[in-house]
Amino acid sequence: MSATPRVVVIGAGIVGANLADELTARGWDRVTVLDQGPLPLTGGSTSHAPGLVFQTNASRTMTAFAGYTVEKFTGIDVDGAWCFNQVGGLEVATTPERLADLHRKQGWATSWGVESQVVDADECVRLHPLVDRDRILGGLHIPSDGLAKASRAVVALARRAEARGARFQGSTRVTGIEQAGGRVTGVRTPDGVVPADVVVSCAGFWGQELGAMVGMDVPLLPLAHQFAWTGQVPDLVGRNDELGEASLPILRHQDQDLYFRERVDRLGIGSYAHRPMPVDLRELPQGEDVRESSMPSMLPFTEEDFAPVWEQSRLLLPSLRSSKIDTGFNGVFSFTPDGGPLIGESPDVAGFWIAEAVWVTHSAGVARAVAQLLVDGRSEIDLHGCDVHRFEDVQLSPEYVSETSQQNFVEVYDVVHPLQPRMSPRDLRVSPFHARQQELGAVFLEAGGWERPHWYEANAPLVDELPAEWVPPERDAWAARFWSPIAAAEAWRTRTAVAMYDMTPLTRLEVSGPGALALLQRLTTGEMDKSVGAVTYTLALDEAGGIRSDLTVARLGEQLFQVGANGPLDLDHLRRQAPDDGSVQIRDTTGGTCCIGLWGPRARDVVRGLTADDFSDDGLKYFRAKRARIGGVPVTAMRLSYVGELGWEIYAGADNGRRLWDVLWAAGQEHGIVAAGRAAFNSLRLEKGYRAWGHDMTTEHDPYEAGLGFAVRRQKTADFVGRQAVAGRSADTVGRRLSCLTIDDGRSVVLGHEPVFVDGRPAGYVTSAAFGHTVGRPIAYAWLPASAAVGTSVEIGYFGTRIAATVTAEPLVDPGMTRLRG
């Protein structure tokens, strides 16, 4: 039996200890865990973590992480002392808006399989007698939540890992990462180099410094967060013994950015209500300066910041009016630009991994995922929202990381709409059409730093011209946010005339060189060895057959391909998979190019007078590309459409973008052209049944479950990643299926993540949803058991109510593809 890799884990806190346990449980016994602080309390965030484990999250992945933490910590102890006290969790609402949000969260919990219930005020008081009945409207109760004793769990996990061969070494500062030939070879310390084949940084808020040692950007910001312990609370005296410590559920009062936990006869109070407090790591003790009496992560308590929330605490919990604050501190935690953890391998130094910005709640789940990545090559849980490479380059700047991370701190307990854009920073990335879009009154939302029009106020007069069957119904207040009936008018014009869509923000990668074809053949399910001008919709799978991405690949030359991708993760994957011999060059061309989607039955009328090139059906067939000139602008036109109408994606250099827009706009005036935004686009693409990777399918789904089996070319002679895994699968063998639902009442619009009930029982969840303006009904795609055939009646949970829906055959519009191929 060959020896397992030598792994050095940097950081002996809750993440590092969990990872050592997960690796050794899989037989990797040559694991060394280093920490600059003394063991077992090394001075990081674990040393002072309050330990509240609330599982429910909008993210299925984060809920799964937390669920595994609960499962794992419930099964460990230290000499009989608990590591997880399953007292349950209770979130209370003091406003109608918060109560509605708790119903929404309860929907998430149901979608992700977590038992939960929205309860009335009386039940809240029964569960937590300290709460003032007159101040609350209700609450969300999750019986399986509870308290993690992080410092104790570290001891239990370390003991178990050590019994399997791991070694923990404290008071050892890492001063460098040794590397050779593009791979890690060891970790440098004042006592010498610890050899390593794999290094995993689990250093928490020190993660930026560790990443910098290999030139890796780690986009996190250390921020201080207030926590205080009260003195004795009279109503708690005698409730708990020293062993149990707590029997009341952990409590969150998110309307005031507060949480509470019990410890014997005292309460711990955490607050996010104060100003963001960024921490300069240079001012914290490190190395030999870290002692048990000097916790770098525990900064002096700023009483003036806590005073307002202390008053709010005593209003919610009247028992505190006879108590005082005993001790407090400002504890350092890691925040990121989007609130998610950071998992992944350095793009430049193989074998250097990070697992950072991970809280105790998700620690075991993250550690298991990282262990699976290292040992098995893939995580059973989708990680695209946690991958450190998910960010665009502009989002890695220290200024961006600082501002957005602080904003996430401020909003951590806010009720945030799924479409709600950040207020700042904005205008980081704009297409060449931006000025024209502003002139047309574009309403921009933001994603990946890009400004993306969702609708145009200039089209408002068209709402009054809509035929009766196109007039959208009024929406409820939640669904109406960040939406406008103008989207219906833009969809109408796309279906009946012609529209211009700014597709510039969609990632474009250039893959070229003598090895380009072989690389794409190996990484995709489609046949890439086609004639120049061919465009192919294809999938990238992992070894287990999970959908890593969906791609549109255009062969523009014998050794030149343009790949329409889903973002930075695809770029990172292609670069990692490219051969080392220089036979393949991979370049992100997004910023230097632009794209207009010109779609609608009159699209040919617009370009006819602008080009000498043949844009007829014979001249440019469906899913073909060619170089041409439109209004004198050199373009690459691809005959494809994700709104289901005749037209092209028209690409040009960014320097010619404004001119391209202007010539198309001018020529289109006599044909009823409009500029249209993402709101209309999303509606139209769902009517055609087009999937969106990361929303509708991920690595947790195979092509046949996702309804994309057509993209797997079984007769392809070249081998491709995932081929063996999906060889025996088909649409007839799947146990679940991405299904199209239409809402029976014709008006109720859901937004995604809502639970779906079959025969009254939770059976799946919504992925994407929109109002189908062409069909005049709301649409939702959802993962459901394969037994839920077309015609099955289901219900969708929406803010505590049930909305009737029906599984419907797809696509809803133009199933014969006559409009696209016209």
mmCIF file of C-alpha atoms in Angstrom, residues 35-38 42-43 171-175 190 203 205-210 213 279-291 294-297:
data_model
loop_
_atom_site.group_PDB
_atom_site.id
_atom_site.type_symbol
_atom_site.label_atom_id
_atom_site.label_comp_id
_atom_site.label_asym_id
_atom_site.label_seq_id
_atom_site.Cartn_x
_atom_site.Cartn_y
_atom_site.Cartn_z
ATOM 1 C CA ASP A 35 -0.708 26.816 14.917
ATOM 2 C CA GLN A 36 1.124 29.895 16.136
ATOM 3 C CA GLY A 37 -0.833 29.863 19.391
ATOM 4 C CA PRO A 38 -0.670 27.426 22.304
ATOM 5 C CA THR A 42 -4.740 28.996 20.075
ATOM 6 C CA GLY A 43 -6.118 32.522 20.131
ATOM 7 C CA SER A 171 3.330 27.729 19.358
ATOM 8 C CA THR A 172 4.724 27.327 15.844
ATOM 9 C CA ARG A 173 4.462 30.268 13.504
ATOM 10 C CA VAL A 174 4.470 29.702 9.750
ATOM 11 C CA THR A 175 6.963 32.024 8.085
ATOM 12 C CA PRO A 190 11.403 29.110 12.931
ATOM 13 C CA ALA A 203 -5.974 30.165 9.498
ATOM 14 C CA PHE A 205 -8.622 35.887 9.675
ATOM 15 C CA TRP A 206 -4.897 35.247 9.219
ATOM 16 C CA GLY A 207 -5.748 33.634 5.862
ATOM 17 C CA GLN A 208 -4.787 36.661 3.793
ATOM 18 C CA GLU A 209 -1.212 36.497 5.100
ATOM 19 C CA LEU A 210 -0.914 32.793 4.354
ATOM 20 C CA MET A 213 3.005 33.634 0.791
ATOM 21 C CA VAL A 279 -8.992 44.962 12.153
ATOM 22 C CA ASP A 280 -5.403 45.567 11.086
ATOM 23 C CA LEU A 281 -3.591 42.266 11.571
ATOM 24 C CA ARG A 282 -0.307 44.107 12.035
ATOM 25 C CA GLU A 283 -1.619 45.381 15.344
ATOM 26 C CA LEU A 284 -2.413 41.901 16.697
ATOM 27 C CA PRO A 285 0.063 39.733 18.610
ATOM 28 C CA GLN A 286 1.610 36.965 16.520
ATOM 29 C CA GLY A 287 4.050 34.106 16.943
ATOM 30 C CA GLU A 288 5.827 34.194 20.308
ATOM 31 C CA ASP A 289 3.586 37.057 21.421
ATOM 32 C CA VAL A 290 0.546 34.763 21.428
ATOM 33 C CA ARG A 291 -0.024 33.332 24.887
ATOM 34 C CA SER A 294 -3.200 37.089 25.174
ATOM 35 C CA MET A 295 -5.896 36.127 22.703
ATOM 36 C CA PRO A 296 -5.240 37.993 19.424
ATOM 37 C CA SER A 297 -8.868 37.580 18.402
#
